[in-house]
Amino acid sequence: MTTAHDLDPAPHRAWSADPYADALRTGRGPLYLRRGDGWLLPLDVERWCTGADAVDRALLDLCEGAVLDVGCGPGRMVAELAARGIPALGIDISAAAVARTARLGGPALLRSVFAPLPGEGRWGTVLLADGNLGIGGDPAALLARAAELLVPGGLLIAETAPLDVDERVSVRIVGPTAAQTAPFLWARVGTPALLRAARAAHWRPVVQWSAEGRCFAALRSRTASSSAEPAKSAAVISSQRPRNPSPESVVADV
């Protein structure tokens, strides 16, 4: 699948170049997304470059089947899933992120979510953590792509902005020096905005929660009988068995 997102090289240059690559190599910030008006969004590089914390682990407890971590960054989620024996794959457009994920023992590909991917239509869970709902500046397109990647009725777990915000902006990555990347499109989406977009695209909200200042929502993709299915609680999700009868085969496609 090729889209306008793939044809625009700006995000690939931004996330593959200094200062982002330098921050991942050192495991330290400061690092920001900067809008044209000078507003700065801090990027939590130190947390991303450590192991999965309690909030991350609780999120991963909800995963079903084989897991695709979109925008995996330095790989803490993929590494935690691998340690649990859960088939998982990280994808990222940053070579530094993919290399760091591999060093942690997690499988990862240098790939855009909008490019062809292994196991399309067979993933049990798609993760969009750490603000990755912003990828491409088009949450509707990202939701549509996630639906293509998941098994029918599969699970999308997304981390949302901790505000009721819904904006599309042009940003640059900036670090502690004057170095900055070329501008690219990004989105900031709070839980209310995500749920509005999800319902319009026939996703079914399952659960939303917050922990340690971070906000999350889980959505289930459409199935033929989805309109008749009752909403499930977080406890039900975490107790479900993987939907994919052979999840290892998805990751084996890499």
mmCIF file of C-alpha atoms in Angstrom:
data_model
loop_
_atom_site.group_PDB
_atom_site.id
_atom_site.type_symbol
_atom_site.label_atom_id
_atom_site.label_comp_id
_atom_site.label_asym_id
_atom_site.label_seq_id
_atom_site.Cartn_x
_atom_site.Cartn_y
_atom_site.Cartn_z
ATOM 1 C CA MET A 1 0.000 0.000 0.000
ATOM 2 C CA THR A 2 1.524 3.345 -1.061
ATOM 3 C CA THR A 3 0.024 6.637 0.101
ATOM 4 C CA ALA A 4 0.883 10.301 0.076
ATOM 5 C CA HIS A 5 2.511 9.732 3.462
ATOM 6 C CA ASP A 6 5.074 7.427 1.867
ATOM 7 C CA LEU A 7 5.780 9.824 -0.987
ATOM 8 C CA ASP A 8 6.640 12.669 1.406
ATOM 9 C CA PRO A 9 10.268 12.169 2.501
ATOM 10 C CA ALA A 10 10.212 14.863 5.226
ATOM 11 C CA PRO A 11 9.201 12.631 8.179
ATOM 12 C CA HIS A 12 11.769 10.004 7.187
ATOM 13 C CA ARG A 13 14.525 12.626 7.077
ATOM 14 C CA ALA A 14 13.403 14.147 10.375
ATOM 15 C CA TRP A 15 13.287 10.958 12.435
ATOM 16 C CA SER A 16 16.397 9.496 10.801
ATOM 17 C CA ALA A 17 18.659 12.496 11.272
ATOM 18 C CA ASP A 18 20.226 14.436 14.080
ATOM 19 C CA PRO A 19 19.172 15.456 16.685
ATOM 20 C CA TYR A 20 16.727 12.528 17.097
ATOM 21 C CA ALA A 21 19.254 9.869 16.140
ATOM 22 C CA ASP A 22 21.831 11.402 18.512
ATOM 23 C CA ALA A 23 19.307 11.383 21.379
ATOM 24 C CA LEU A 24 18.548 7.692 20.830
ATOM 25 C CA ARG A 25 22.214 6.798 20.665
ATOM 26 C CA THR A 26 22.936 8.564 23.961
ATOM 27 C CA GLY A 27 19.595 7.801 25.622
ATOM 28 C CA ARG A 28 19.245 11.446 26.667
ATOM 29 C CA GLY A 29 17.444 14.639 25.701
ATOM 30 C CA PRO A 30 16.415 17.340 25.753
ATOM 31 C CA LEU A 31 14.417 16.855 22.560
ATOM 32 C CA TYR A 32 11.291 18.636 21.372
ATOM 33 C CA LEU A 33 8.756 18.954 18.584
ATOM 34 C CA ARG A 34 8.561 22.646 17.731
ATOM 35 C CA ARG A 35 5.677 24.308 15.931
ATOM 36 C CA GLY A 36 6.170 27.293 13.660
ATOM 37 C CA ASP A 37 4.960 29.631 16.398
ATOM 38 C CA GLY A 38 7.746 28.464 18.721
ATOM 39 C CA TRP A 39 5.580 26.221 20.954
ATOM 40 C CA LEU A 40 7.548 23.190 22.180
ATOM 41 C CA LEU A 41 6.349 19.645 22.940
ATOM 42 C CA PRO A 42 8.942 17.788 25.066
ATOM 43 C CA LEU A 43 9.822 14.269 23.898
ATOM 44 C CA ASP A 44 10.489 11.878 26.778
ATOM 45 C CA VAL A 45 13.665 10.319 25.398
ATOM 46 C CA GLU A 46 14.970 9.126 28.772
ATOM 47 C CA ARG A 47 11.783 7.132 29.463
ATOM 48 C CA TRP A 48 11.701 5.722 25.938
ATOM 49 C CA CYS A 49 15.301 4.521 26.283
ATOM 50 C CA THR A 50 14.777 2.648 29.552
ATOM 51 C CA GLY A 51 12.946 -0.630 30.096
ATOM 52 C CA ALA A 52 9.166 -0.862 30.109
ATOM 53 C CA ASP A 53 7.759 0.687 33.294
ATOM 54 C CA ALA A 54 4.654 -0.300 35.265
ATOM 55 C CA VAL A 55 2.363 1.759 33.014
ATOM 56 C CA ASP A 56 3.829 0.152 29.893
ATOM 57 C CA ARG A 57 3.537 -3.336 31.354
ATOM 58 C CA ALA A 58 -0.125 -2.820 32.267
ATOM 59 C CA LEU A 59 -0.776 -1.681 28.690
ATOM 60 C CA LEU A 60 0.979 -4.736 27.293
ATOM 61 C CA ASP A 61 -1.116 -6.997 29.524
ATOM 62 C CA LEU A 62 -4.074 -6.098 27.279
ATOM 63 C CA CYS A 63 -2.437 -7.208 24.036
ATOM 64 C CA GLU A 64 -3.931 -10.066 22.027
ATOM 65 C CA GLY A 65 -2.138 -12.327 19.557
ATOM 66 C CA ALA A 66 0.905 -11.096 17.667
ATOM 67 C CA VAL A 67 1.697 -7.418 18.307
ATOM 68 C CA LEU A 68 2.824 -4.748 15.839
ATOM 69 C CA ASP A 69 4.421 -1.748 17.582
ATOM 70 C CA VAL A 70 4.116 1.187 15.179
ATOM 71 C CA GLY A 71 6.823 3.782 15.736
ATOM 72 C CA CYS A 72 8.621 1.476 18.155
ATOM 73 C CA GLY A 73 11.391 3.994 18.891
ATOM 74 C CA PRO A 74 14.275 2.509 20.877
ATOM 75 C CA GLY A 75 12.302 -0.691 21.452
ATOM 76 C CA ARG A 76 11.317 -1.008 25.109
ATOM 77 C CA MET A 77 7.819 -2.322 24.276
ATOM 78 C CA VAL A 78 9.034 -4.872 21.726
ATOM 79 C CA ALA A 79 11.767 -6.032 24.092
ATOM 80 C CA GLU A 80 9.256 -6.507 26.918
ATOM 81 C CA LEU A 81 6.920 -8.478 24.656
ATOM 82 C CA ALA A 82 9.809 -10.648 23.465
ATOM 83 C CA ALA A 83 10.786 -11.324 27.083
ATOM 84 C CA ARG A 84 7.222 -12.515 27.694
ATOM 85 C CA GLY A 85 7.425 -14.866 24.725
ATOM 86 C CA ILE A 86 4.788 -12.909 22.785
ATOM 87 C CA PRO A 87 5.349 -12.635 19.011
ATOM 88 C CA ALA A 88 5.959 -8.956 18.247
ATOM 89 C CA LEU A 89 7.504 -6.700 15.629
ATOM 90 C CA GLY A 90 8.536 -3.071 15.878
ATOM 91 C CA ILE A 91 8.572 -0.759 12.887
ATOM 92 C CA ASP A 92 10.143 2.683 12.734
ATOM 93 C CA ILE A 93 11.468 5.071 10.106
ATOM 94 C CA SER A 94 14.536 5.830 12.235
ATOM 95 C CA ALA A 95 17.542 3.592 11.602
ATOM 96 C CA ALA A 96 18.872 4.485 15.080
ATOM 97 C CA ALA A 97 15.593 3.324 16.653
ATOM 98 C CA VAL A 98 15.585 0.036 14.759
ATOM 99 C CA ALA A 99 19.233 -0.608 15.649
ATOM 100 C CA ARG A 100 18.599 0.037 19.343
ATOM 101 C CA THR A 101 15.533 -2.224 19.318
ATOM 102 C CA ALA A 102 17.592 -5.011 17.759
ATOM 103 C CA ARG A 103 20.284 -4.606 20.419
ATOM 104 C CA LEU A 104 17.587 -5.162 23.066
ATOM 105 C CA GLY A 105 16.641 -8.436 21.386
ATOM 106 C CA GLY A 106 13.439 -7.230 19.754
ATOM 107 C CA PRO A 107 12.670 -7.818 16.053
ATOM 108 C CA ALA A 108 12.272 -4.552 14.160
ATOM 109 C CA LEU A 109 12.056 -3.272 10.604
ATOM 110 C CA LEU A 110 13.049 0.080 9.100
ATOM 111 C CA ARG A 111 9.631 0.718 7.601
ATOM 112 C CA SER A 112 6.770 3.220 7.468
ATOM 113 C CA VAL A 113 3.389 2.024 8.686
ATOM 114 C CA PHE A 114 2.021 3.070 5.297
ATOM 115 C CA ALA A 115 4.481 0.844 3.407
ATOM 116 C CA PRO A 116 3.871 -2.885 2.765
ATOM 117 C CA LEU A 117 4.363 -4.843 5.985
ATOM 118 C CA PRO A 118 4.640 -8.502 6.984
ATOM 119 C CA GLY A 119 1.447 -10.194 8.140
ATOM 120 C CA GLU A 120 -1.025 -7.588 6.908
ATOM 121 C CA GLY A 121 -4.486 -8.540 8.135
ATOM 122 C CA ARG A 122 -3.088 -11.039 10.659
ATOM 123 C CA TRP A 123 -1.903 -8.900 13.574
ATOM 124 C CA GLY A 124 -3.846 -9.348 16.795
ATOM 125 C CA THR A 125 -2.851 -5.972 18.257
ATOM 126 C CA VAL A 126 -1.475 -2.725 16.862
ATOM 127 C CA LEU A 127 0.244 -0.380 19.336
ATOM 128 C CA LEU A 128 0.436 3.387 18.901
ATOM 129 C CA ALA A 129 2.246 4.454 22.065
ATOM 130 C CA ASP A 130 4.200 7.598 22.979
ATOM 131 C CA GLY A 131 2.164 9.996 20.848
ATOM 132 C CA ASN A 132 2.375 7.933 17.671
ATOM 133 C CA LEU A 133 -1.236 8.771 16.821
ATOM 134 C CA GLY A 134 0.450 11.843 15.412
ATOM 135 C CA ILE A 135 2.214 9.935 12.628
ATOM 136 C CA GLY A 136 1.591 11.543 9.258
ATOM 137 C CA GLY A 137 -0.597 14.297 10.715
ATOM 138 C CA ASP A 138 -3.696 12.350 9.672
ATOM 139 C CA PRO A 139 -5.288 10.190 12.400
ATOM 140 C CA ALA A 140 -8.108 9.072 10.102
ATOM 141 C CA ALA A 141 -5.602 7.635 7.619
ATOM 142 C CA LEU A 142 -3.705 5.979 10.451
ATOM 143 C CA LEU A 143 -6.885 4.353 11.793
ATOM 144 C CA ALA A 144 -7.723 3.085 8.312
ATOM 145 C CA ARG A 145 -4.234 1.612 7.946
ATOM 146 C CA ALA A 146 -4.426 -0.049 11.367
ATOM 147 C CA ALA A 147 -7.687 -1.712 10.333
ATOM 148 C CA GLU A 148 -5.914 -3.185 7.290
ATOM 149 C CA LEU A 149 -3.138 -4.582 9.458
ATOM 150 C CA LEU A 150 -5.338 -6.203 12.119
ATOM 151 C CA VAL A 151 -7.289 -9.422 12.059
ATOM 152 C CA PRO A 152 -11.066 -8.750 11.939
ATOM 153 C CA GLY A 153 -12.036 -7.621 15.404
ATOM 154 C CA GLY A 154 -8.381 -6.959 16.286
ATOM 155 C CA LEU A 155 -7.263 -4.530 18.965
ATOM 156 C CA LEU A 156 -5.729 -1.080 18.591
ATOM 157 C CA ILE A 157 -4.176 0.354 21.751
ATOM 158 C CA ALA A 158 -3.312 4.036 21.432
ATOM 159 C CA GLU A 159 -1.735 6.548 23.775
ATOM 160 C CA THR A 160 -3.545 9.870 23.481
ATOM 161 C CA ALA A 161 -2.621 13.421 24.405
ATOM 162 C CA PRO A 162 -3.503 14.188 28.044
ATOM 163 C CA LEU A 163 -5.716 17.065 26.910
ATOM 164 C CA ASP A 164 -8.912 17.435 24.894
ATOM 165 C CA VAL A 165 -6.978 18.446 21.803
ATOM 166 C CA ASP A 166 -7.373 17.727 18.087
ATOM 167 C CA GLU A 167 -4.839 19.516 15.921
ATOM 168 C CA ARG A 168 -2.773 19.011 12.782
ATOM 169 C CA VAL A 169 0.473 20.954 12.760
ATOM 170 C CA SER A 170 3.788 21.314 10.982
ATOM 171 C CA VAL A 171 6.669 20.650 13.370
ATOM 172 C CA ARG A 172 10.420 20.239 13.481
ATOM 173 C CA ILE A 173 12.513 18.092 15.815
ATOM 174 C CA VAL A 174 14.894 20.261 17.804
ATOM 175 C CA GLY A 175 17.564 19.337 20.315
ATOM 176 C CA PRO A 176 19.830 21.107 22.796
ATOM 177 C CA THR A 177 21.802 22.867 20.059
ATOM 178 C CA ALA A 178 20.665 24.963 17.125
ATOM 179 C CA ALA A 179 20.310 21.822 14.996
ATOM 180 C CA GLN A 180 16.801 21.057 13.769
ATOM 181 C CA THR A 181 15.126 18.909 11.158
ATOM 182 C CA ALA A 182 13.041 19.813 8.142
ATOM 183 C CA PRO A 183 9.348 20.442 8.941
ATOM 184 C CA PHE A 184 6.850 17.598 8.723
ATOM 185 C CA LEU A 185 3.188 17.035 9.569
ATOM 186 C CA TRP A 186 2.147 15.787 12.998
ATOM 187 C CA ALA A 187 -1.121 15.463 14.923
ATOM 188 C CA ARG A 188 -2.003 15.829 18.588
ATOM 189 C CA VAL A 189 -5.128 13.866 19.493
ATOM 190 C CA GLY A 190 -6.800 13.588 22.879
ATOM 191 C CA THR A 191 -9.066 10.708 23.824
ATOM 192 C CA PRO A 192 -12.352 12.507 22.942
ATOM 193 C CA ALA A 193 -11.056 13.319 19.454
ATOM 194 C CA LEU A 194 -9.793 9.782 18.931
ATOM 195 C CA LEU A 195 -13.145 8.307 19.937
ATOM 196 C CA ARG A 196 -14.980 10.635 17.533
ATOM 197 C CA ALA A 197 -12.717 9.605 14.661
ATOM 198 C CA ALA A 198 -12.930 5.936 15.631
ATOM 199 C CA ARG A 199 -16.732 5.845 15.704
ATOM 200 C CA ALA A 200 -16.882 7.564 12.323
ATOM 201 C CA ALA A 201 -14.666 4.796 10.939
ATOM 202 C CA HIS A 202 -16.713 2.010 12.609
ATOM 203 C CA TRP A 203 -14.212 1.134 15.318
ATOM 204 C CA ARG A 204 -15.718 0.080 18.636
ATOM 205 C CA PRO A 205 -14.334 1.741 21.772
ATOM 206 C CA VAL A 206 -13.460 -0.892 24.373
ATOM 207 C CA VAL A 207 -11.860 0.923 27.304
ATOM 208 C CA GLN A 208 -10.030 4.141 28.132
ATOM 209 C CA TRP A 209 -7.798 4.848 31.113
ATOM 210 C CA SER A 210 -5.051 7.066 32.481
ATOM 211 C CA ALA A 211 -1.999 6.335 34.616
ATOM 212 C CA GLU A 212 0.937 8.459 35.770
ATOM 213 C CA GLY A 213 -0.242 11.380 33.642
ATOM 214 C CA ARG A 214 -0.511 9.269 30.478
ATOM 215 C CA CYS A 215 -3.803 8.542 28.693
ATOM 216 C CA PHE A 216 -4.815 5.524 26.625
ATOM 217 C CA ALA A 217 -7.723 4.070 24.672
ATOM 218 C CA ALA A 218 -8.325 0.592 23.282
ATOM 219 C CA LEU A 219 -10.472 0.135 20.181
ATOM 220 C CA ARG A 220 -11.662 -2.952 18.371
ATOM 221 C CA SER A 221 -11.789 -3.080 14.588
ATOM 222 C CA ARG A 222 -14.947 -3.919 12.733
ATOM 223 C CA THR A 223 -16.206 -7.465 12.285
ATOM 224 C CA ALA A 224 -19.319 -8.771 10.588
ATOM 225 C CA SER A 225 -21.012 -9.172 13.963
ATOM 226 C CA SER A 226 -19.441 -6.201 15.735
ATOM 227 C CA SER A 227 -22.677 -4.262 16.033
ATOM 228 C CA ALA A 228 -24.115 -7.028 18.193
ATOM 229 C CA GLU A 229 -21.074 -7.420 20.462
ATOM 230 C CA PRO A 230 -21.228 -5.772 23.888
ATOM 231 C CA ALA A 231 -18.373 -3.531 24.960
ATOM 232 C CA LYS A 232 -15.740 -5.403 26.949
ATOM 233 C CA SER A 233 -14.061 -4.187 30.117
ATOM 234 C CA ALA A 234 -10.307 -3.997 30.557
ATOM 235 C CA ALA A 235 -10.461 -7.107 32.722
ATOM 236 C CA VAL A 236 -12.107 -9.062 29.921
ATOM 237 C CA ILE A 237 -9.536 -7.894 27.413
ATOM 238 C CA SER A 238 -6.604 -8.908 29.575
ATOM 239 C CA SER A 239 -8.012 -12.379 30.110
ATOM 240 C CA GLN A 240 -8.715 -13.165 26.468
ATOM 241 C CA ARG A 241 -6.619 -15.711 24.648
ATOM 242 C CA PRO A 242 -4.868 -14.572 21.437
ATOM 243 C CA ARG A 243 -7.230 -14.477 18.495
ATOM 244 C CA ASN A 244 -4.610 -15.475 15.923
ATOM 245 C CA PRO A 245 -4.340 -19.278 15.940
ATOM 246 C CA SER A 246 -0.681 -19.112 14.900
ATOM 247 C CA PRO A 247 0.724 -15.702 15.826
ATOM 248 C CA GLU A 248 4.321 -16.796 15.355
ATOM 249 C CA SER A 249 3.657 -17.054 11.626
ATOM 250 C CA VAL A 250 3.085 -13.303 11.412
ATOM 251 C CA VAL A 251 6.500 -12.375 12.768
ATOM 252 C CA ALA A 252 8.080 -15.194 10.783
ATOM 253 C CA ASP A 253 7.202 -13.261 7.610
ATOM 254 C CA VAL A 254 9.869 -10.640 8.439
#
